[in-house]
PDB file of C-alpha atoms and ligand atoms in Angstrom:
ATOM      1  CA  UNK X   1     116.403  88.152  47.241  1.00  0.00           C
ATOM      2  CA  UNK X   2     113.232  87.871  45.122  1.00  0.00           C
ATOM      3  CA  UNK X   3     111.721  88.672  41.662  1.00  0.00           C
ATOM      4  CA  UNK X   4     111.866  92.257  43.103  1.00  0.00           C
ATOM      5  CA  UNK X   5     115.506  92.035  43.499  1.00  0.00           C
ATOM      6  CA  UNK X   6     117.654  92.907  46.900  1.00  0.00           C
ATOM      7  CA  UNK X   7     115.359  94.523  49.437  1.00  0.00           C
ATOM      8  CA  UNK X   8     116.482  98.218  50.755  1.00  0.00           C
ATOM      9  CA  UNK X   9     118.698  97.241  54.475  1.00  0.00           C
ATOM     10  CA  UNK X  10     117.220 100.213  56.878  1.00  0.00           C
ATOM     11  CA  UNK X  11     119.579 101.172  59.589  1.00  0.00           C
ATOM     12  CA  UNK X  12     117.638 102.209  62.546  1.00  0.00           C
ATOM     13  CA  UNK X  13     119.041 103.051  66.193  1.00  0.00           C
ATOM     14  CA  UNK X  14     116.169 103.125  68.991  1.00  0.00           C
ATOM     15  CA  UNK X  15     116.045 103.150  72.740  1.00  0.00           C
ATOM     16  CA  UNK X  16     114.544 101.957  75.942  1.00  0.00           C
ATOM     17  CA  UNK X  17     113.567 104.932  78.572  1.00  0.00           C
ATOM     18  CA  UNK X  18     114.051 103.367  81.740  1.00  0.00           C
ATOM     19  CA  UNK X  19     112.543 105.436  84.672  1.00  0.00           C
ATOM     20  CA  UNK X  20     113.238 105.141  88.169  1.00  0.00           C
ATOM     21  CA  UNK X  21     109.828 102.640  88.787  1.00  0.00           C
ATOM     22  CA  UNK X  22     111.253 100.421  86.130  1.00  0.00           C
ATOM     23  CA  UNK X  23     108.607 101.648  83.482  1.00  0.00           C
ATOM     24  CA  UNK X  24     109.588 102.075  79.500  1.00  0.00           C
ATOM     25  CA  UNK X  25     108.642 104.722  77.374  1.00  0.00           C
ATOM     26  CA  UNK X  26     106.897 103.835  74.293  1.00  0.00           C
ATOM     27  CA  UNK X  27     105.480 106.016  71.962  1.00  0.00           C
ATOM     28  CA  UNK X  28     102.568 105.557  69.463  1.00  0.00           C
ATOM     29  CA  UNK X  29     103.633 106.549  65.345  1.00  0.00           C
ATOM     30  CA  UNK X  30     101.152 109.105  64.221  1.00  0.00           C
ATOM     31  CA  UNK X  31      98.939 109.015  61.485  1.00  0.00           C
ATOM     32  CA  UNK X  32     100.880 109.803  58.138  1.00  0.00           C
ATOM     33  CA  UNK X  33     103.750 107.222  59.138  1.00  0.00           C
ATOM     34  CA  UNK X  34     104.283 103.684  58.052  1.00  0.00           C
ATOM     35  CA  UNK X  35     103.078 101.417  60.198  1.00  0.00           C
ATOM     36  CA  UNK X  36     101.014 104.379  62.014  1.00  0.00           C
ATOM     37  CA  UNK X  37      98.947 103.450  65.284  1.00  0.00           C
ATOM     38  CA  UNK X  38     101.765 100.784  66.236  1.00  0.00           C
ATOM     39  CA  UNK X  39     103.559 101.565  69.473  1.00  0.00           C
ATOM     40  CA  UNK X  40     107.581 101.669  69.188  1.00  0.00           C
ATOM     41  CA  UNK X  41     110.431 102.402  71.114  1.00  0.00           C
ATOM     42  CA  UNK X  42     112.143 106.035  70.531  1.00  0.00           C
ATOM     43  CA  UNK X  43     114.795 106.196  67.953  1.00  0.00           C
ATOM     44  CA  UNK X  44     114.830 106.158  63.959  1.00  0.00           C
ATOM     45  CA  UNK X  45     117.129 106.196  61.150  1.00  0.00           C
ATOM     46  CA  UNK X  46     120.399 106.284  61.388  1.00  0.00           C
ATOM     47  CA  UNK X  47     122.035 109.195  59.264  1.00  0.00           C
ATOM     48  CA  UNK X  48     125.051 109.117  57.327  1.00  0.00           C
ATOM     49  CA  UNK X  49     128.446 109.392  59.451  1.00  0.00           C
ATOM     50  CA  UNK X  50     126.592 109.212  62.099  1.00  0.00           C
ATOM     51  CA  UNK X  51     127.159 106.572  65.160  1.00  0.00           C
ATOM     52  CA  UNK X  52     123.873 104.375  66.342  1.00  0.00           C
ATOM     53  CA  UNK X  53     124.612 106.509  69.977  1.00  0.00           C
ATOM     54  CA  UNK X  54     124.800 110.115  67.625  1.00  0.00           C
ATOM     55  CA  UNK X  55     121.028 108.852  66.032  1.00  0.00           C
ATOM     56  CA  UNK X  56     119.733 107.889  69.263  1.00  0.00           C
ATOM     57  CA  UNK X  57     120.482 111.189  71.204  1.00  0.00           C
ATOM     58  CA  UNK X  58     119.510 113.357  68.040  1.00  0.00           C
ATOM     59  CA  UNK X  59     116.096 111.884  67.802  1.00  0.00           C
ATOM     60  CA  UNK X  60     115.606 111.732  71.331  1.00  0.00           C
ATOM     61  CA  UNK X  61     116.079 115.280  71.270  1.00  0.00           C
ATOM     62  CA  UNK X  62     113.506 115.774  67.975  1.00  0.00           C
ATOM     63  CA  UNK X  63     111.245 113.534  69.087  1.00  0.00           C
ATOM     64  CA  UNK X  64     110.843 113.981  72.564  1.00  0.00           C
ATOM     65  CA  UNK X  65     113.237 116.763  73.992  1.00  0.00           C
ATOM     66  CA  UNK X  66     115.083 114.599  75.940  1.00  0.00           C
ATOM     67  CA  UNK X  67     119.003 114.986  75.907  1.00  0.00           C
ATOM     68  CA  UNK X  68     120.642 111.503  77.036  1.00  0.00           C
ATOM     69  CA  UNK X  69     124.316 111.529  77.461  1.00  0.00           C
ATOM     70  CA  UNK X  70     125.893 109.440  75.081  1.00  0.00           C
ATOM     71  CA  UNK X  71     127.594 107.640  77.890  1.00  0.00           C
ATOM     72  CA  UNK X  72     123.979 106.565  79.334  1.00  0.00           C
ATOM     73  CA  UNK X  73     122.963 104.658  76.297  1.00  0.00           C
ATOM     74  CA  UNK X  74     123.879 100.812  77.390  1.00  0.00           C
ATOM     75  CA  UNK X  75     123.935  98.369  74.741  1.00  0.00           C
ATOM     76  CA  UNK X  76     121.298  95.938  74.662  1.00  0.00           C
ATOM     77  CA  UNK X  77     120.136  94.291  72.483  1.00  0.00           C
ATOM     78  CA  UNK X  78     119.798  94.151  68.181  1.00  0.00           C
ATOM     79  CA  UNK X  79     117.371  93.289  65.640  1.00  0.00           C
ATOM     80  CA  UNK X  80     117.918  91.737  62.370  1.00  0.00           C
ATOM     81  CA  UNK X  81     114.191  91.500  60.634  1.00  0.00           C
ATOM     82  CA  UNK X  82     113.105  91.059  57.235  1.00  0.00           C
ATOM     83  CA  UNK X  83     110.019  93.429  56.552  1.00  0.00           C
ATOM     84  CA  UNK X  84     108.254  92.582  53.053  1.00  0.00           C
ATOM     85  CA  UNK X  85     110.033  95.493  51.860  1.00  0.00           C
ATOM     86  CA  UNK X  86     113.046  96.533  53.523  1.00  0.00           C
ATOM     87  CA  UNK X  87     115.114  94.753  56.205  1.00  0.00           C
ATOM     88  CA  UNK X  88     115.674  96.409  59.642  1.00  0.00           C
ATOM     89  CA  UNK X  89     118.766  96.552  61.432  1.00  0.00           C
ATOM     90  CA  UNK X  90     118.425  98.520  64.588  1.00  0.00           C
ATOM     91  CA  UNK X  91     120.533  98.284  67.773  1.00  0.00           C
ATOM     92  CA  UNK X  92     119.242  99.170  70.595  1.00  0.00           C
ATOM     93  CA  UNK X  93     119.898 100.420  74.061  1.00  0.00           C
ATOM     94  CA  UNK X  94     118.228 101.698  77.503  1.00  0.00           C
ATOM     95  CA  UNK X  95     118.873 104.594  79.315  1.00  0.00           C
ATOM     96  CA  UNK X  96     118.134 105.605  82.743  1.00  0.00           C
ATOM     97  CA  UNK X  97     119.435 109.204  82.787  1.00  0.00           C
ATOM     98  CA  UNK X  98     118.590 112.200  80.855  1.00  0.00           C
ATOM     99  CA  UNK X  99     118.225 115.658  80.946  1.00  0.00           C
ATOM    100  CA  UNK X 100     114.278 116.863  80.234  1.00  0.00           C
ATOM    101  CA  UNK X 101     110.477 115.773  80.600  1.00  0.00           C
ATOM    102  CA  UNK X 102     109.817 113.854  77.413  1.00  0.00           C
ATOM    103  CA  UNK X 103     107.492 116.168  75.336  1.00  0.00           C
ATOM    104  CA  UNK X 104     105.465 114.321  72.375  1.00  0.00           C
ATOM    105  CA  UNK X 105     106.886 116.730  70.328  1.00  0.00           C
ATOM    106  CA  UNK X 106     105.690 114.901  66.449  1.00  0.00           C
ATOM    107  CA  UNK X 107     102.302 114.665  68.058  1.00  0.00           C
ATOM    108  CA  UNK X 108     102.829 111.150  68.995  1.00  0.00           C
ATOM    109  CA  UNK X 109     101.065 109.318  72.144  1.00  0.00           C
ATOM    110  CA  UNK X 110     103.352 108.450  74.845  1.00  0.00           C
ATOM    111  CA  UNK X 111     103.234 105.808  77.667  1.00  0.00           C
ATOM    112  CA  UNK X 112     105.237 104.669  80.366  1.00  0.00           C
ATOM    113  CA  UNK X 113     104.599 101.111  80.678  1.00  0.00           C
ATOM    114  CA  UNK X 114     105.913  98.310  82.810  1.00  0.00           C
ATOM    115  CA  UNK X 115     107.696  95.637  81.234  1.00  0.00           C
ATOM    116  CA  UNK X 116     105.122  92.931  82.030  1.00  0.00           C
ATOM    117  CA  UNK X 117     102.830  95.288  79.987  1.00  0.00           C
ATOM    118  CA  UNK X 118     104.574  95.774  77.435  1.00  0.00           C
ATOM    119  CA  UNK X 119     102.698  92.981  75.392  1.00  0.00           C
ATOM    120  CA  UNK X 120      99.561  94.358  75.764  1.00  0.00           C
ATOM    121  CA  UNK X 121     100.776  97.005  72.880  1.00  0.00           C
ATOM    122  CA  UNK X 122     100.766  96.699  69.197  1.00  0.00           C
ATOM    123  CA  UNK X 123     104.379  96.735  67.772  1.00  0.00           C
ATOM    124  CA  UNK X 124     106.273  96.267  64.780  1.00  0.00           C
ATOM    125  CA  UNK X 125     107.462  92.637  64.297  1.00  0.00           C
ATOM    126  CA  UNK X 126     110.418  93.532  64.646  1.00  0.00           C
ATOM    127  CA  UNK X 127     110.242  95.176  68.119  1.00  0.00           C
ATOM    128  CA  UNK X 128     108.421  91.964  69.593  1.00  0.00           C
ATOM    129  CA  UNK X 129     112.003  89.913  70.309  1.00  0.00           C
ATOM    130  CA  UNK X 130     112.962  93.565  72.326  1.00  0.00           C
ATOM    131  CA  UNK X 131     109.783  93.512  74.370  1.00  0.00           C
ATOM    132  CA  UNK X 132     110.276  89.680  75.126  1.00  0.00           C
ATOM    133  CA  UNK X 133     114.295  90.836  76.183  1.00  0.00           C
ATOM    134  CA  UNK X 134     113.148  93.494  78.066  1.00  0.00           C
ATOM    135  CA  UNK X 135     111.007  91.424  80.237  1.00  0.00           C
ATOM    136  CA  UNK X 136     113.334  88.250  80.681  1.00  0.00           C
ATOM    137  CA  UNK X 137     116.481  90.348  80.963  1.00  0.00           C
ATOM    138  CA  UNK X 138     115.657  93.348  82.991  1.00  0.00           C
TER     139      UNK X 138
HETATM  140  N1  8GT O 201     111.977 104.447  65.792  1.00  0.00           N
HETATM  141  C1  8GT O 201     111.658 103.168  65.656  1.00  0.00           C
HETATM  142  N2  8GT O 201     111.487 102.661  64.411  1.00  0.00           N
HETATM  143  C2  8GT O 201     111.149 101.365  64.323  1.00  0.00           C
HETATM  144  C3  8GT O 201     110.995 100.536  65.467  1.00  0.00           C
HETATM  145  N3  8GT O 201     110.655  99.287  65.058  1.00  0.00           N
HETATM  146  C4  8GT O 201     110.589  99.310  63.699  1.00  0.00           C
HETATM  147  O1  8GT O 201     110.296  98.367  62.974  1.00  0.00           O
HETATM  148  N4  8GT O 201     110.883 100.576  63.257  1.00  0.00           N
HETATM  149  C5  8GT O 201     110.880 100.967  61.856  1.00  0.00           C
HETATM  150  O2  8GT O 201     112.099 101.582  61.527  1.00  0.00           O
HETATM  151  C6  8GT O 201     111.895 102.663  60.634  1.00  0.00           C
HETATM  152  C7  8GT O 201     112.392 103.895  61.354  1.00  0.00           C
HETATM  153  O3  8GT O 201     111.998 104.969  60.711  1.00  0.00           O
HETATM  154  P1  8GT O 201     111.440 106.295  61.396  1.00  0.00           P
HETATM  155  O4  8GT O 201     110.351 106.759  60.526  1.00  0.00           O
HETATM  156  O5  8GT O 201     111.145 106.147  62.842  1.00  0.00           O
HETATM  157  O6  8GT O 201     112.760 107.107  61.293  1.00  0.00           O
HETATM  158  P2  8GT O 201     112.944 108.639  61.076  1.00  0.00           P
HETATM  159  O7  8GT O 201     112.213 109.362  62.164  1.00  0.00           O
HETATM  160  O8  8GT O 201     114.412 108.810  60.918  1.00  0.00           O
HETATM  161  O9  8GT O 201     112.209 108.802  59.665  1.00  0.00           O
HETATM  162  P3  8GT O 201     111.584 110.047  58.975  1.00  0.00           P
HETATM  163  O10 8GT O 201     112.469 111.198  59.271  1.00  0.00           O
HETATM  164  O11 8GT O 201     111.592 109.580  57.533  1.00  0.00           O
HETATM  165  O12 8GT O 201     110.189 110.154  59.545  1.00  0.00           O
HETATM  166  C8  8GT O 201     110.402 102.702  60.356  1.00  0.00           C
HETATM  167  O13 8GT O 201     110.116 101.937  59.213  1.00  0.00           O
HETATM  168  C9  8GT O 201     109.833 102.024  61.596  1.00  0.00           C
HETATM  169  O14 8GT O 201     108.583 101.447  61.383  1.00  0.00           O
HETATM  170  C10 8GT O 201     111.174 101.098  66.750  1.00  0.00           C
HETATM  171  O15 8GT O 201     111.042 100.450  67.803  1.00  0.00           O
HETATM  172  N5  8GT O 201     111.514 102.417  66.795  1.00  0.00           N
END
């Protein structure tokens, strides 16, 4: 807590696309967004009453027209990160199955990207400990 009082606690479910070549799906936030031009993993805010799985496959579905099963999403990984103004809370998981072609569907860029790669892309802070996972643990 500071002078500004408690920050806001975001609760934010996101993903790792896992193809069959062992490349990730990252996708770049368009213009108009916080944090726009960064590239992030697929997911976003988790809804009230909803499960971190529930969020995942309905914005994998806005966002990209992609329908995971809900059994397909493996636990992975979390992130506990204090922004300036909020603090992040996102679990996160990877998939290797889904229905669909992912379409950029909010007009983001897309790119499959191999984990050794994955550096070489501009991220939120608090998405950097995920990269580093993905390439040590996968
Ligand atoms: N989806 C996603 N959000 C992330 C990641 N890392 C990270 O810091 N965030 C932050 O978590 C928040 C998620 O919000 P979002 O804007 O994607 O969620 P949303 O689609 O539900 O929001 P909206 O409907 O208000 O646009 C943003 O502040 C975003 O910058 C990530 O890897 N994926």
């Amino acid at each position: 807590m500071d002078a500004r009082g408690p920050k806001p606690v975001l609760y934010v479910a996101a993903c790792a696309l896992l193809d069959a070549d062992g490349r990730i799906l990252i996708a770049r936030r368009p213009e108009g967004k916080p944090m726009a031009g960064l590239w992030e993993f697929p997911g976003g805010k988790i809804e009230p009453g909803e499960t971190p799985e529930q969020a995942v496959v309905r914005e994998l579905r806005e966002e990209l027209s992609v329908e995971p099963c809900e059994r397909c999403l493996h636990p992975f990984a979390f992130v506990s990160h204090a922004y300036p103004d909020f603090h992040i809370v996102m679990p996160f998981f990877l998939c290797r199955t889904w229905d669909g072609f992912p379409q950029p569907n909010e007009g983001q860029e897309l790119a499959w990207v191999r984990k050794e790669k994955l550096r070489e892309y501009r991220m939120p802070a608090a998405d950097l400990p995920l990269a580093a996972e993905l390439r040590d643990r996968l």
